[in-house]
Coordinates of C-alpha atoms in Angstrom, one line a residue:
Chain A
M203 CA 25.3 -42.6 -109.3
I204 CA 25.4 -41.0 -112.8
W205 CA 23.4 -38.2 -111.3
V206 CA 25.9 -37.8 -108.5
A207 CA 28.8 -37.7 -110.9
W208 CA 27.0 -35.1 -113.0
R209 CA 26.3 -32.9 -109.9
M210 CA 29.9 -33.3 -108.7
L211 CA 31.1 -32.1 -112.0
T212 CA 28.8 -29.2 -112.5
G213 CA 28.5 -28.2 -108.8
D214 CA 31.6 -26.0 -108.8
T215 CA 30.9 -23.8 -111.8
A216 CA 34.3 -22.2 -111.9
K217 CA 36.2 -25.6 -112.0
Y218 CA 33.6 -27.1 -114.4
L219 CA 33.9 -24.2 -116.8
G220 CA 37.7 -24.2 -116.4
A221 CA 37.9 -27.8 -117.5
V222 CA 35.4 -27.3 -120.4
F223 CA 37.2 -24.2 -121.7
G224 CA 40.5 -26.0 -121.3
V225 CA 39.3 -28.6 -123.7
A226 CA 37.6 -26.0 -125.9
F227 CA 40.8 -24.0 -126.3
G228 CA 42.8 -27.1 -127.1
V229 CA 40.3 -28.0 -129.8
L230 CA 40.2 -24.5 -131.1
L231 CA 44.0 -24.4 -131.3
I232 CA 44.3 -27.7 -133.1
T233 CA 41.3 -27.2 -135.4
Q234 CA 42.2 -23.6 -136.3
Q235 CA 45.9 -24.3 -137.0
A236 CA 45.2 -27.5 -138.9
S237 CA 42.5 -25.8 -141.0
V238 CA 44.8 -22.9 -141.8
F239 CA 47.5 -25.3 -142.8
V240 CA 45.3 -27.4 -145.1
G241 CA 43.7 -24.2 -146.5
I242 CA 47.1 -22.6 -147.3
I243 CA 48.7 -25.8 -148.7
S244 CA 45.6 -26.5 -150.8
R245 CA 45.9 -23.0 -152.2
T246 CA 49.2 -23.8 -153.9
A247 CA 47.5 -25.2 -157.0
N248 CA 45.1 -22.2 -157.1
P249 CA 43.7 -20.6 -159.2
L250 CA 44.5 -23.4 -161.8
S251 CA 42.5 -25.8 -159.6
D252 CA 39.4 -23.9 -160.6
V253 CA 39.7 -25.3 -164.1
R254 CA 37.6 -28.4 -163.2
E255 CA 36.2 -29.1 -166.6
A256 CA 39.7 -30.4 -167.6
S257 CA 40.4 -33.9 -166.4
I258 CA 43.7 -34.1 -168.2
W259 CA 46.6 -31.7 -167.7
V260 CA 49.6 -31.7 -170.0
C261 CA 52.8 -29.8 -169.4
D262 CA 56.5 -29.9 -169.8
E263 CA 57.9 -33.2 -168.6
Y264 CA 60.1 -31.5 -165.9
L265 CA 57.4 -29.4 -164.3
Q266 CA 57.5 -29.6 -160.5
N267 CA 54.8 -27.3 -159.4
A268 CA 52.1 -25.0 -160.9
D269 CA 54.2 -21.8 -160.1
E270 CA 57.4 -22.7 -162.0
I271 CA 56.4 -23.4 -165.5
E272 CA 58.5 -24.2 -168.5
P273 CA 56.4 -23.1 -171.5
M274 CA 55.8 -25.6 -174.3
S275 CA 55.6 -25.0 -178.0
D276 CA 52.2 -23.9 -179.2
N277 CA 51.9 -27.0 -181.4
A278 CA 51.8 -29.2 -178.3
V279 CA 48.0 -28.7 -178.3
Y280 CA 47.8 -30.3 -181.7
R281 CA 50.0 -33.2 -180.7
V282 CA 47.7 -33.9 -177.7
R283 CA 44.6 -33.6 -179.8
G284 CA 46.2 -36.2 -182.1
V285 CA 46.3 -38.8 -179.4
E286 CA 43.6 -41.5 -179.7
G287 CA 40.9 -41.2 -177.0
I288 CA 41.2 -37.5 -176.5
E289 CA 37.8 -35.7 -176.9
W290 CA 39.1 -32.2 -176.7
A291 CA 42.2 -30.3 -175.7
V292 CA 42.8 -26.5 -175.4
R293 CA 45.6 -24.2 -174.5
L294 CA 45.9 -22.6 -171.1
Y295 CA 48.4 -19.9 -170.1
K296 CA 49.5 -19.1 -166.6
G297 CA 52.1 -16.5 -165.7
M298 CA 52.9 -13.4 -163.8
A299 CA 52.5 -9.8 -165.0
R300 CA 52.5 -6.3 -163.6
A301 CA 49.3 -4.4 -163.6
R302 CA 49.7 -0.7 -163.5
K303 CA 46.8 1.7 -162.7
P304 CA 46.5 5.0 -164.5
N305 CA 47.9 6.8 -161.4
G306 CA 51.1 4.7 -161.7
L307 CA 50.5 2.4 -158.8
F308 CA 51.1 -1.2 -159.7
R309 CA 50.8 -4.7 -158.4
Q310 CA 52.1 -8.1 -159.5
V311 CA 49.2 -10.2 -160.8
I312 CA 48.6 -13.8 -161.7
L313 CA 47.6 -13.9 -165.3
L314 CA 45.5 -16.7 -166.7
G315 CA 44.9 -17.1 -170.4
I316 CA 42.0 -19.3 -171.4
D317 CA 41.1 -20.7 -174.8
D318 CA 39.6 -18.0 -177.0
Q319 CA 36.9 -20.2 -178.5
S320 CA 35.7 -22.5 -175.8
L321 CA 36.6 -20.3 -172.8
V322 CA 37.5 -23.5 -170.9
G323 CA 38.8 -22.3 -167.5
A324 CA 36.5 -19.3 -167.3
P325 CA 35.5 -18.3 -163.8
R326 CA 32.4 -20.1 -162.5
K327 CA 31.2 -17.3 -160.3
I328 CA 30.8 -14.0 -162.1
L329 CA 29.9 -11.1 -159.9
M330 CA 29.7 -8.4 -162.5
G331 CA 30.0 -8.4 -166.3
D332 CA 29.4 -10.9 -169.1
L333 CA 31.7 -13.8 -169.9
A334 CA 31.2 -13.3 -173.7
S335 CA 32.6 -9.8 -173.4
L336 CA 36.0 -11.5 -172.5
R337 CA 36.4 -12.0 -176.3
R338 CA 36.4 -8.2 -176.9
P339 CA 39.8 -6.6 -177.5
S340 CA 41.8 -5.8 -174.4
A341 CA 39.1 -7.3 -172.2
V342 CA 40.0 -8.9 -168.9
F343 CA 38.2 -10.2 -165.8
I344 CA 39.6 -9.6 -162.3
D345 CA 38.9 -11.4 -159.1
K346 CA 37.0 -9.5 -156.4
S347 CA 39.8 -9.8 -153.9
G348 CA 42.3 -8.5 -156.4
Y349 CA 40.0 -5.6 -157.4
E350 CA 39.7 -4.6 -153.7
S351 CA 43.4 -4.7 -153.3
L352 CA 43.9 -2.5 -156.4
W353 CA 41.1 -0.1 -155.6
P354 CA 40.6 -0.5 -151.8
G355 CA 37.4 0.8 -150.4
E356 CA 35.9 1.6 -153.8
P357 CA 32.7 -0.1 -155.1
L358 CA 33.0 -2.8 -157.7
T359 CA 32.8 -1.2 -161.2
I360 CA 33.5 -2.6 -164.6
G361 CA 35.2 -0.5 -167.3
R362 CA 38.2 0.5 -165.3
E363 CA 41.5 0.4 -167.1
I364 CA 44.9 -1.0 -166.2
E365 CA 48.1 -1.4 -168.2
M366 CA 50.2 -4.6 -168.5
N367 CA 53.4 -4.7 -170.5
D368 CA 52.5 -1.3 -171.9
R369 CA 49.2 -2.6 -173.2
R370 CA 45.9 -1.3 -172.2
A371 CA 43.5 -3.8 -170.5
V372 CA 39.8 -3.1 -169.7
I373 CA 38.1 -4.8 -166.8
V374 CA 34.9 -6.2 -168.3
G375 CA 34.0 -8.5 -165.4
I376 CA 34.6 -9.2 -161.8
C377 CA 34.5 -12.7 -160.5
E378 CA 35.3 -15.0 -157.6
T379 CA 38.3 -17.3 -157.8
S380 CA 39.8 -19.7 -155.3
A381 CA 42.3 -17.8 -153.2
P382 CA 45.8 -18.2 -154.7
F383 CA 48.8 -19.1 -152.6
Q384 CA 50.4 -15.7 -153.2
S385 CA 47.8 -13.1 -152.4
F386 CA 48.1 -11.5 -155.8
P387 CA 45.1 -10.3 -157.9
V388 CA 44.0 -12.8 -160.5
I389 CA 43.5 -11.5 -164.1
I390 CA 41.8 -13.7 -166.6
A391 CA 42.0 -13.0 -170.3
C392 CA 41.6 -14.9 -173.5
Y393 CA 44.8 -16.9 -174.4
S394 CA 45.6 -14.7 -177.4
Q395 CA 45.5 -11.5 -175.4
A396 CA 47.1 -12.9 -172.2
T397 CA 50.3 -13.8 -174.1
G398 CA 50.4 -10.2 -175.2
F399 CA 50.3 -8.9 -171.7
V400 CA 53.6 -10.5 -170.8
A401 CA 57.1 -10.2 -172.3
R402 CA 57.4 -12.3 -175.5
E403 CA 59.1 -15.6 -175.2
R404 CA 59.7 -18.2 -177.9
N405 CA 57.3 -20.6 -176.3
Q406 CA 54.4 -19.4 -174.2
L407 CA 52.0 -22.4 -173.8
S408 CA 51.9 -23.3 -170.1
F409 CA 49.4 -26.2 -170.2
V410 CA 47.2 -28.1 -172.5
V411 CA 44.1 -29.1 -170.8
G412 CA 41.5 -31.5 -172.1
A413 CA 39.3 -34.5 -171.5
P414 CA 39.1 -38.0 -172.9
V415 CA 36.3 -39.5 -174.9
P416 CA 33.7 -41.5 -172.9
G417 CA 35.0 -45.0 -172.2
V418 CA 38.6 -43.8 -171.8
S419 CA 39.7 -43.0 -168.3
P420 CA 41.7 -39.8 -167.7
A421 CA 44.6 -42.0 -166.4
E422 CA 44.6 -44.1 -169.5
A423 CA 44.4 -40.9 -171.7
C424 CA 47.4 -39.5 -169.8
R425 CA 49.4 -42.7 -170.3
R426 CA 48.7 -42.5 -174.0
I427 CA 49.7 -38.8 -174.2
T428 CA 52.9 -39.3 -172.4
A429 CA 53.8 -42.3 -174.6
Q430 CA 53.0 -40.5 -177.8
T431 CA 54.2 -37.0 -177.2
G432 CA 56.8 -37.3 -174.4
L433 CA 55.0 -34.6 -172.5
M434 CA 54.0 -35.0 -168.9
A435 CA 50.3 -35.7 -168.6
M436 CA 48.4 -35.9 -165.4
T437 CA 44.9 -36.2 -164.2
Y438 CA 43.3 -33.2 -162.4
R439 CA 43.9 -34.8 -159.0
E440 CA 47.5 -35.7 -159.8
F441 CA 48.2 -32.2 -161.0
V442 CA 46.8 -30.6 -157.9
W443 CA 48.7 -33.0 -155.7
L444 CA 52.0 -32.5 -157.6
T445 CA 52.1 -28.9 -156.5
I446 CA 50.9 -29.6 -153.0
K447 CA 53.5 -32.3 -152.6
Y448 CA 56.2 -29.9 -153.9
Y449 CA 55.3 -27.3 -151.3
M450 CA 55.1 -30.0 -148.6
E451 CA 58.5 -31.3 -149.4
N452 CA 60.4 -28.2 -150.3
T453 CA 59.1 -25.5 -148.0
G454 CA 59.0 -24.9 -144.3
I455 CA 55.2 -24.7 -144.2
P456 CA 54.4 -28.3 -143.0
V457 CA 57.2 -28.2 -140.4
N458 CA 56.0 -24.8 -139.0
F459 CA 52.4 -25.7 -139.0
G460 CA 53.2 -29.2 -137.8
I461 CA 55.0 -27.7 -134.8
T462 CA 52.0 -25.5 -134.1
I463 CA 49.6 -28.4 -134.3
V464 CA 51.7 -30.5 -132.1
L465 CA 52.0 -27.6 -129.7
G466 CA 48.2 -27.3 -129.9
F467 CA 47.9 -31.0 -129.0
V468 CA 50.4 -30.6 -126.1
V469 CA 48.8 -27.4 -124.8
G470 CA 45.3 -28.9 -125.2
T471 CA 46.4 -32.0 -123.4
A472 CA 48.1 -30.0 -120.7
I473 CA 45.2 -27.6 -120.2
A474 CA 42.4 -30.1 -120.4
G475 CA 44.3 -32.9 -118.8
Q476 CA 45.6 -30.9 -115.9
T477 CA 42.3 -29.2 -115.2
F478 CA 40.4 -32.5 -115.2
Y479 CA 43.2 -34.2 -113.2
L480 CA 43.2 -31.4 -110.6
F481 CA 39.4 -31.6 -110.6
T482 CA 39.6 -35.3 -109.7
L483 CA 42.4 -34.7 -107.2
E484 CA 40.3 -32.1 -105.5
N485 CA 37.4 -34.5 -105.3
L486 CA 39.6 -37.4 -104.1
R487 CA 38.3 -37.2 -100.5
H488 CA 34.7 -37.3 -101.9
F489 CA 35.6 -40.3 -104.0
G490 CA 37.2 -41.9 -100.9
A491 CA 34.0 -41.2 -99.0
L492 CA 31.9 -42.8 -101.8
K493 CA 34.2 -45.8 -101.8
A494 CA 33.8 -46.1 -98.1
M495 CA 30.1 -45.9 -98.4
G496 CA 30.2 -48.9 -100.8
V497 CA 30.5 -47.5 -104.3
N498 CA 32.6 -50.1 -106.1
N499 CA 35.4 -49.4 -108.5
R500 CA 33.2 -50.2 -111.5
R501 CA 30.8 -47.5 -110.6
I502 CA 33.6 -45.1 -109.7
T503 CA 35.1 -45.7 -113.2
G504 CA 31.8 -45.0 -114.8
M505 CA 31.5 -41.8 -112.8
V506 CA 35.0 -40.5 -113.9
L507 CA 34.4 -41.6 -117.5
L508 CA 31.1 -39.8 -117.5
Q509 CA 32.6 -36.6 -116.2
S510 CA 35.4 -36.9 -118.7
L511 CA 32.9 -37.6 -121.6
V512 CA 30.8 -34.6 -120.6
I513 CA 33.8 -32.2 -120.4
G514 CA 35.1 -33.7 -123.7
L515 CA 31.8 -33.4 -125.6
I516 CA 30.9 -29.9 -124.4
G517 CA 34.5 -28.7 -124.7
Y518 CA 34.8 -30.1 -128.2
S519 CA 31.5 -28.6 -129.3
L520 CA 32.6 -25.2 -128.0
G521 CA 36.0 -25.5 -129.5
I522 CA 34.7 -26.3 -133.0
G523 CA 32.1 -23.6 -132.6
M524 CA 34.8 -21.1 -131.7
A525 CA 36.9 -22.2 -134.7
V526 CA 33.9 -21.8 -137.0
A527 CA 33.2 -18.4 -135.5
F528 CA 36.8 -17.5 -136.1
F529 CA 36.8 -18.3 -139.8
E530 CA 33.3 -16.8 -140.3
G531 CA 34.3 -13.7 -138.4
T532 CA 37.6 -13.2 -140.3
K533 CA 36.1 -14.0 -143.7
Q534 CA 35.4 -10.3 -144.4
S535 CA 38.1 -8.6 -142.3
L536 CA 41.0 -10.8 -143.1
P537 CA 41.1 -11.5 -146.9
Q538 CA 44.3 -13.5 -146.3
L539 CA 42.2 -16.2 -144.8
R540 CA 39.7 -16.1 -147.6
G541 CA 38.4 -19.6 -148.5
I542 CA 39.9 -21.3 -145.5
N543 CA 37.3 -23.3 -143.6
I544 CA 37.2 -26.4 -141.5
P545 CA 37.3 -29.6 -143.6
W546 CA 35.2 -32.4 -142.0
Q547 CA 38.3 -34.5 -141.8
I548 CA 39.9 -31.9 -139.4
A549 CA 36.7 -31.7 -137.4
V550 CA 36.7 -35.5 -137.0
G551 CA 40.5 -35.5 -136.4
S552 CA 40.2 -32.9 -133.6
G553 CA 37.4 -35.0 -132.1
L554 CA 39.7 -38.1 -132.2
V555 CA 42.5 -36.1 -130.7
M556 CA 40.2 -34.9 -127.9
I557 CA 39.1 -38.5 -127.3
V558 CA 42.8 -39.4 -126.9
I559 CA 43.4 -36.4 -124.6
M560 CA 40.4 -37.2 -122.4
S561 CA 41.2 -40.9 -122.4
L562 CA 44.7 -40.2 -121.2
T563 CA 43.4 -37.8 -118.6
S564 CA 40.8 -40.2 -117.4
L565 CA 43.3 -43.0 -117.1
L566 CA 45.6 -40.8 -115.1
S567 CA 42.7 -39.7 -112.9
L568 CA 41.2 -43.2 -112.6
R569 CA 44.6 -44.6 -111.5
K570 CA 44.6 -42.2 -108.7
V571 CA 40.9 -42.8 -107.7
L572 CA 41.0 -46.6 -108.1
T573 CA 44.1 -47.0 -106.1
L574 CA 42.8 -44.7 -103.4
E575 CA 42.4 -46.5 -100.0
P576 CA 38.9 -45.6 -98.8
A577 CA 40.4 -45.4 -95.3
V578 CA 41.9 -42.1 -96.4
V579 CA 38.6 -40.5 -95.4
F580 CA 39.5 -41.1 -91.8
R581 CA 42.6 -39.0 -92.0
G582 CA 41.5 -35.5 -90.9
Chain B
M23 CA 13.1 -40.1 -81.3
V24 CA 13.2 -43.2 -83.4
L25 CA 13.9 -43.3 -87.1
A26 CA 11.1 -44.4 -89.3
T27 CA 11.2 -48.0 -90.5
V28 CA 12.9 -48.4 -93.9
S29 CA 11.1 -50.2 -96.6
E30 CA 13.8 -50.9 -99.1
P31 CA 13.3 -52.0 -102.7
S32 CA 16.4 -54.3 -102.6
A33 CA 16.6 -56.9 -99.9
K34 CA 19.5 -56.7 -97.5
E35 CA 22.0 -59.4 -97.4
E36 CA 21.0 -61.9 -94.7
V37 CA 23.0 -61.4 -91.6
P38 CA 22.7 -63.9 -88.8
A39 CA 21.3 -62.2 -85.6
V40 CA 24.3 -62.5 -83.4
A41 CA 26.1 -59.9 -81.5
G42 CA 27.9 -57.0 -83.2
V43 CA 31.6 -56.9 -83.8
A44 CA 34.1 -59.5 -82.8
C45 CA 37.9 -58.9 -83.3
H46 CA 40.4 -61.6 -82.5
G47 CA 44.2 -61.2 -82.6
L48 CA 44.1 -58.2 -84.9
V49 CA 47.5 -57.2 -86.1
K50 CA 48.2 -54.5 -88.7
D51 CA 51.6 -53.7 -90.1
F52 CA 52.4 -50.9 -92.5
G53 CA 55.4 -51.0 -94.8
S54 CA 57.8 -53.9 -95.0
G55 CA 61.3 -54.9 -94.0
E56 CA 63.1 -52.4 -91.9
N57 CA 60.4 -49.8 -92.5
R58 CA 57.7 -52.0 -91.1
L59 CA 55.5 -50.3 -88.6
R60 CA 53.2 -52.3 -86.4
A61 CA 50.0 -50.3 -85.8
L62 CA 48.0 -52.9 -84.0
H63 CA 49.4 -55.6 -81.7
G64 CA 46.9 -58.4 -81.4
I65 CA 43.6 -56.6 -80.6
D66 CA 40.8 -58.7 -79.0
I67 CA 37.5 -57.0 -78.6
D68 CA 33.8 -57.8 -78.7
V69 CA 31.4 -54.9 -79.2
R70 CA 27.8 -55.6 -78.4
C71 CA 24.7 -54.3 -80.3
G72 CA 22.6 -51.7 -78.7
E73 CA 25.4 -49.8 -77.1
M74 CA 27.7 -46.9 -77.9
T75 CA 31.4 -47.8 -77.6
L76 CA 33.9 -45.1 -77.4
L77 CA 37.4 -45.7 -78.7
V78 CA 39.8 -43.3 -77.1
G79 CA 43.5 -42.8 -76.9
P80 CA 46.3 -40.4 -78.0
S81 CA 47.0 -39.7 -81.6
G82 CA 48.8 -42.5 -83.4
C83 CA 47.7 -45.2 -81.0
G84 CA 45.9 -47.1 -83.7
K85 CA 42.3 -46.1 -83.2
T86 CA 41.7 -45.1 -86.9
T87 CA 43.5 -48.2 -88.1
L88 CA 41.3 -50.4 -85.9
I89 CA 38.0 -48.8 -87.0
S90 CA 39.2 -48.9 -90.7
I91 CA 39.7 -52.7 -90.3
I92 CA 36.4 -53.2 -88.5
A93 CA 34.6 -51.3 -91.3
G94 CA 36.3 -53.3 -94.0
L95 CA 38.3 -50.4 -95.4
L96 CA 41.7 -52.0 -94.5
T97 CA 42.7 -55.6 -94.4
P98 CA 44.4 -56.9 -91.2
T99 CA 47.9 -58.4 -91.4
A100 CA 46.7 -61.1 -89.0
G101 CA 43.6 -61.9 -87.0
S102 CA 40.0 -61.9 -87.8
V103 CA 36.9 -59.6 -87.7
T104 CA 33.4 -61.0 -87.6
L105 CA 30.6 -58.6 -88.2
F106 CA 27.2 -59.8 -87.1
G107 CA 28.2 -63.4 -87.5
T108 CA 29.8 -63.0 -90.9
P109 CA 33.6 -63.4 -91.0
Q110 CA 35.1 -60.5 -93.0
S111 CA 37.6 -62.8 -94.5
A112 CA 34.8 -64.6 -96.2
L113 CA 33.9 -61.4 -98.1
R114 CA 36.2 -60.4 -100.9
G115 CA 36.2 -57.7 -103.6
D116 CA 32.7 -56.5 -104.6
R117 CA 31.0 -58.7 -102.0
L118 CA 32.8 -56.9 -99.2
V119 CA 32.0 -53.6 -100.8
D120 CA 28.3 -54.6 -101.1
F121 CA 28.3 -55.8 -97.5
R122 CA 29.7 -52.5 -96.4
A123 CA 27.2 -50.5 -98.4
Q124 CA 24.3 -52.4 -96.7
N125 CA 25.6 -52.8 -93.2
V126 CA 28.0 -50.0 -92.4
G127 CA 27.4 -46.3 -91.9
F128 CA 30.1 -43.7 -91.5
V129 CA 30.4 -40.3 -89.8
F130 CA 33.6 -38.6 -90.6
Q131 CA 35.5 -35.9 -88.8
Q132 CA 35.4 -33.6 -91.8
Y133 CA 31.8 -34.6 -92.7
N134 CA 32.8 -35.4 -96.3
L135 CA 29.6 -34.0 -97.7
L136 CA 29.6 -33.4 -101.4
P137 CA 29.4 -29.6 -101.6
S138 CA 27.7 -29.6 -105.0
L139 CA 24.7 -31.6 -103.6
S140 CA 22.0 -30.3 -101.2
A141 CA 21.7 -31.8 -97.7
V142 CA 18.9 -34.1 -98.8
E143 CA 20.8 -35.2 -101.9
N144 CA 23.8 -36.0 -99.8
V145 CA 21.8 -38.1 -97.4
S146 CA 20.2 -40.0 -100.3
I147 CA 23.6 -41.3 -101.5
P148 CA 23.8 -44.5 -99.4
L149 CA 20.3 -45.4 -100.7
L150 CA 21.3 -44.9 -104.3
V151 CA 24.4 -47.0 -103.7
V152 CA 22.2 -49.9 -102.6
G153 CA 19.9 -49.6 -105.5
W154 CA 17.1 -47.3 -104.5
R155 CA 15.4 -45.1 -107.1
R156 CA 16.1 -41.4 -106.8
P157 CA 12.6 -40.2 -105.9
A158 CA 12.2 -42.8 -103.1
A159 CA 15.7 -42.2 -101.9
L160 CA 15.1 -38.4 -101.6
Q161 CA 11.8 -39.0 -99.8
R162 CA 13.4 -41.3 -97.3
A163 CA 16.4 -38.9 -96.9
A164 CA 14.1 -36.0 -96.2
A165 CA 12.4 -38.0 -93.5
V166 CA 15.7 -38.8 -91.8
L167 CA 16.8 -35.2 -92.0
R168 CA 13.6 -34.2 -90.3
E169 CA 14.4 -36.8 -87.6
V170 CA 17.8 -35.0 -86.9
G171 CA 16.1 -31.6 -86.8
L172 CA 17.0 -30.3 -90.2
G173 CA 13.6 -30.4 -91.8
E174 CA 14.0 -26.8 -92.7
R175 CA 17.3 -27.2 -94.4
L176 CA 16.6 -30.0 -96.8
H177 CA 17.7 -28.1 -99.9
S178 CA 20.5 -26.1 -98.3
S179 CA 24.0 -26.6 -99.7
P180 CA 26.4 -28.0 -97.0
T181 CA 28.5 -24.9 -97.5
K182 CA 25.6 -22.9 -96.2
L183 CA 25.3 -25.0 -93.0
S184 CA 27.1 -24.6 -89.7
G185 CA 29.6 -27.3 -88.6
G186 CA 27.1 -28.8 -86.2
Q187 CA 24.4 -28.8 -88.9
Q188 CA 26.8 -30.4 -91.4
Q189 CA 27.6 -33.1 -88.9
R190 CA 23.9 -33.7 -88.4
V191 CA 23.5 -34.1 -92.1
A192 CA 26.5 -36.6 -92.0
I193 CA 24.7 -38.5 -89.2
A194 CA 21.5 -38.7 -91.3
R195 CA 23.5 -39.9 -94.2
A196 CA 25.2 -42.6 -92.1
L197 CA 21.8 -43.8 -90.8
V198 CA 19.5 -43.4 -93.8
H199 CA 20.0 -47.0 -95.0
E200 CA 19.6 -48.4 -91.4
P201 CA 23.1 -49.9 -91.2
R202 CA 23.9 -52.4 -88.4
L203 CA 27.3 -50.9 -87.7
L204 CA 27.9 -47.2 -87.3
V205 CA 31.5 -46.0 -87.3
C206 CA 32.1 -42.4 -86.2
D207 CA 35.5 -40.9 -86.5
E208 CA 36.0 -37.9 -84.2
P209 CA 32.5 -36.6 -84.9
T210 CA 32.9 -33.7 -82.5
A211 CA 36.5 -32.7 -83.3
A212 CA 35.6 -29.9 -85.7
L213 CA 32.8 -28.6 -83.5
D214 CA 32.6 -26.2 -80.6
A215 CA 31.7 -27.6 -77.2
Q216 CA 28.0 -27.0 -77.4
S217 CA 27.6 -28.4 -81.0
G218 CA 29.7 -31.4 -79.9
Q219 CA 27.3 -32.1 -77.0
T220 CA 24.3 -31.7 -79.4
V221 CA 25.8 -34.0 -82.0
M222 CA 26.7 -36.7 -79.4
G223 CA 23.2 -36.4 -77.8
L224 CA 21.7 -36.8 -81.3
L225 CA 23.9 -39.9 -82.0
K226 CA 22.9 -41.4 -78.8
Q227 CA 19.2 -40.7 -79.4
V228 CA 18.9 -41.8 -83.0
A229 CA 21.8 -44.2 -83.6
V230 CA 21.8 -46.5 -80.7
K231 CA 19.3 -49.3 -81.3
S232 CA 19.1 -52.9 -80.1
D233 CA 20.3 -54.3 -83.4
R234 CA 23.0 -51.7 -84.1
T235 CA 26.6 -51.4 -83.0
V236 CA 27.9 -47.9 -82.7
I237 CA 31.7 -47.3 -82.4
V238 CA 32.9 -43.7 -81.9
V239 CA 36.5 -42.7 -82.1
T240 CA 37.1 -39.6 -80.0
H241 CA 39.7 -37.5 -78.2
D242 CA 37.0 -35.3 -76.6
S243 CA 36.7 -36.2 -72.9
R244 CA 33.7 -34.0 -72.7
V245 CA 31.7 -36.5 -74.6
F246 CA 32.7 -39.6 -72.7
Q247 CA 29.5 -39.4 -70.7
F248 CA 27.6 -40.4 -73.8
G249 CA 29.3 -43.8 -74.1
D250 CA 28.2 -47.0 -72.7
R251 CA 31.6 -48.5 -72.8
V252 CA 35.1 -46.9 -73.3
L253 CA 38.0 -48.7 -74.8
E254 CA 41.2 -47.0 -74.3
M255 CA 44.1 -47.6 -76.7
A256 CA 47.8 -46.9 -76.5
D257 CA 50.6 -48.1 -78.8
G258 CA 48.3 -50.3 -80.8
R259 CA 46.9 -52.1 -77.8
I260 CA 43.7 -51.9 -75.8
V261 CA 44.9 -50.8 -72.4
Q262 CA 41.6 -50.3 -70.6
D263 CA 38.1 -51.5 -71.2
S264 CA 35.7 -49.7 -68.9
V265 CA 32.0 -49.7 -68.7
T266 CA 30.6 -46.2 -67.9
P267 CA 27.8 -45.8 -65.4
R268 CA 25.3 -45.5 -68.2
G269 CA 26.8 -48.6 -69.7
S270 CA 26.6 -50.6 -66.5
Q271 CA 23.0 -49.8 -66.1
E272 CA 22.3 -51.0 -69.7
L273 CA 24.4 -54.2 -68.9
V274 CA 22.4 -54.9 -65.8
R275 CA 19.2 -54.3 -67.6
S276 CA 20.1 -56.6 -70.4
E277 CA 21.3 -59.4 -68.1
N278 CA 18.1 -59.2 -66.1
S279 CA 16.0 -59.4 -69.2
A280 CA 18.1 -62.4 -70.4
S281 CA 17.6 -64.3 -67.2

């Protein structure tokens, strides 16, 4: 009877495709929105999250997120280095600046200042230029996306000049960075130069980043730093989540995306559920005839579940495929979605949601079929 | 024309070789309390094997309820039904369903063919239900379709067949597993006069066998000639039980052979 169930399902191509695409669009909606949400919320710690070599992050004790920074005194780096169990610690600057092109056009940029000697925090993927040239006077790297926003449609070239805080900066390299939350260009310079590109403040040190000696865990090293210096010290993971949590708790992003995801679930359930339920209803007479002919409820249940499983599986695969195609297709044309992809947890989550949707739908349909009196087939 | 002998992979449930269908004191109520509606008022009938019994009467007189109970699709409020010596009340749940799958064939007014299956696939369903393998079931179904004159339309979709052809497919489906009881609900209602005659002639030809009981519900007085016996119902009761000329000849012949 599995074969009969399969043929009943696929026999009417329009209804079959309607049910499959109902599920597929539900999955697409949920997966796409959830992925965009996760992608955007995980950007909040960018581009600092690219500094992966640092397992310890030290900052002002009242820091709430990576965008609102209270600078520390430059000697904080020495205090951290003085803590037992710290292998190395270096300075890291993060701030905002205005980059002006020779023609007067300007853009707000995210400015990162990395340690002059070690270059800890340097970009990992350099598209053009040489990292060592960053140590040259006025030298900066710019991220590819930022370059394209400053010089749209123009080929990538090093040697271009910009001005920040009335100081000349020369682009000596172009790199890839993780897409920042605000879609500003990212400029990377050595710490000593970066602090010169912004208005002078008494304190300018944003972070001290470092790593513990082998045998001391980052968490233990952080505990020691806080105890000894009074500064806030976090592991890399804690630092990234601090910012994510801040944005989750203090902005409308989770609520707005949450609503869209819930709507996706509701719409997905409605489309898939209703289509499949109607499909079952339209076949009720046939199920009645099968029951009259001696197909028992166990077999009928198997038939409905098989139909639901087939629709769910094909619809889910199509939906995930469409979501992947969406992100792949917009990778080049929509830089705003740069770096957003489908985490496996969301793919699994949408699958589970689809199982819930199809289970609910099957139960609803089964209730109708199992309580159906086979004598209904005698009613003209 | 006689249908080929079926060689089934799964043995049929043993049914004692006694005459057809016996109903005694059948009562069926729908609803409860003040809304209770009595559809059958103590029906007593015996339907013999080897004859075609027509159940006639106006709409709402209880014909469909009666055949639904006889076929085991509805449970009577009171009374008993015995099919080929087996009291229906002794069969419950899956046993009743299995009994029905093996011993009852249905021909519906609206054919109820699955539109997504071909004619031969539709006919093979009752065999699949009783455990036949698909290739054997399709082979057997094709043979029965040839018997009903549809050898050229084995792989046609029901939607591509005329009403008369669809009903012939439905008859083939009802007979493919050699049931002992064939229940036909208004088999000619959706057909024109000529197709109706053809279908009834076919039923008479291929369905009526010495070990099979055939009950046909019909409004169509033009097909009364095909019946061996006519039971007329009104208001949930049998009001007339007449043996048609064809039926009386059969009766005389069977009584002669018995003596």
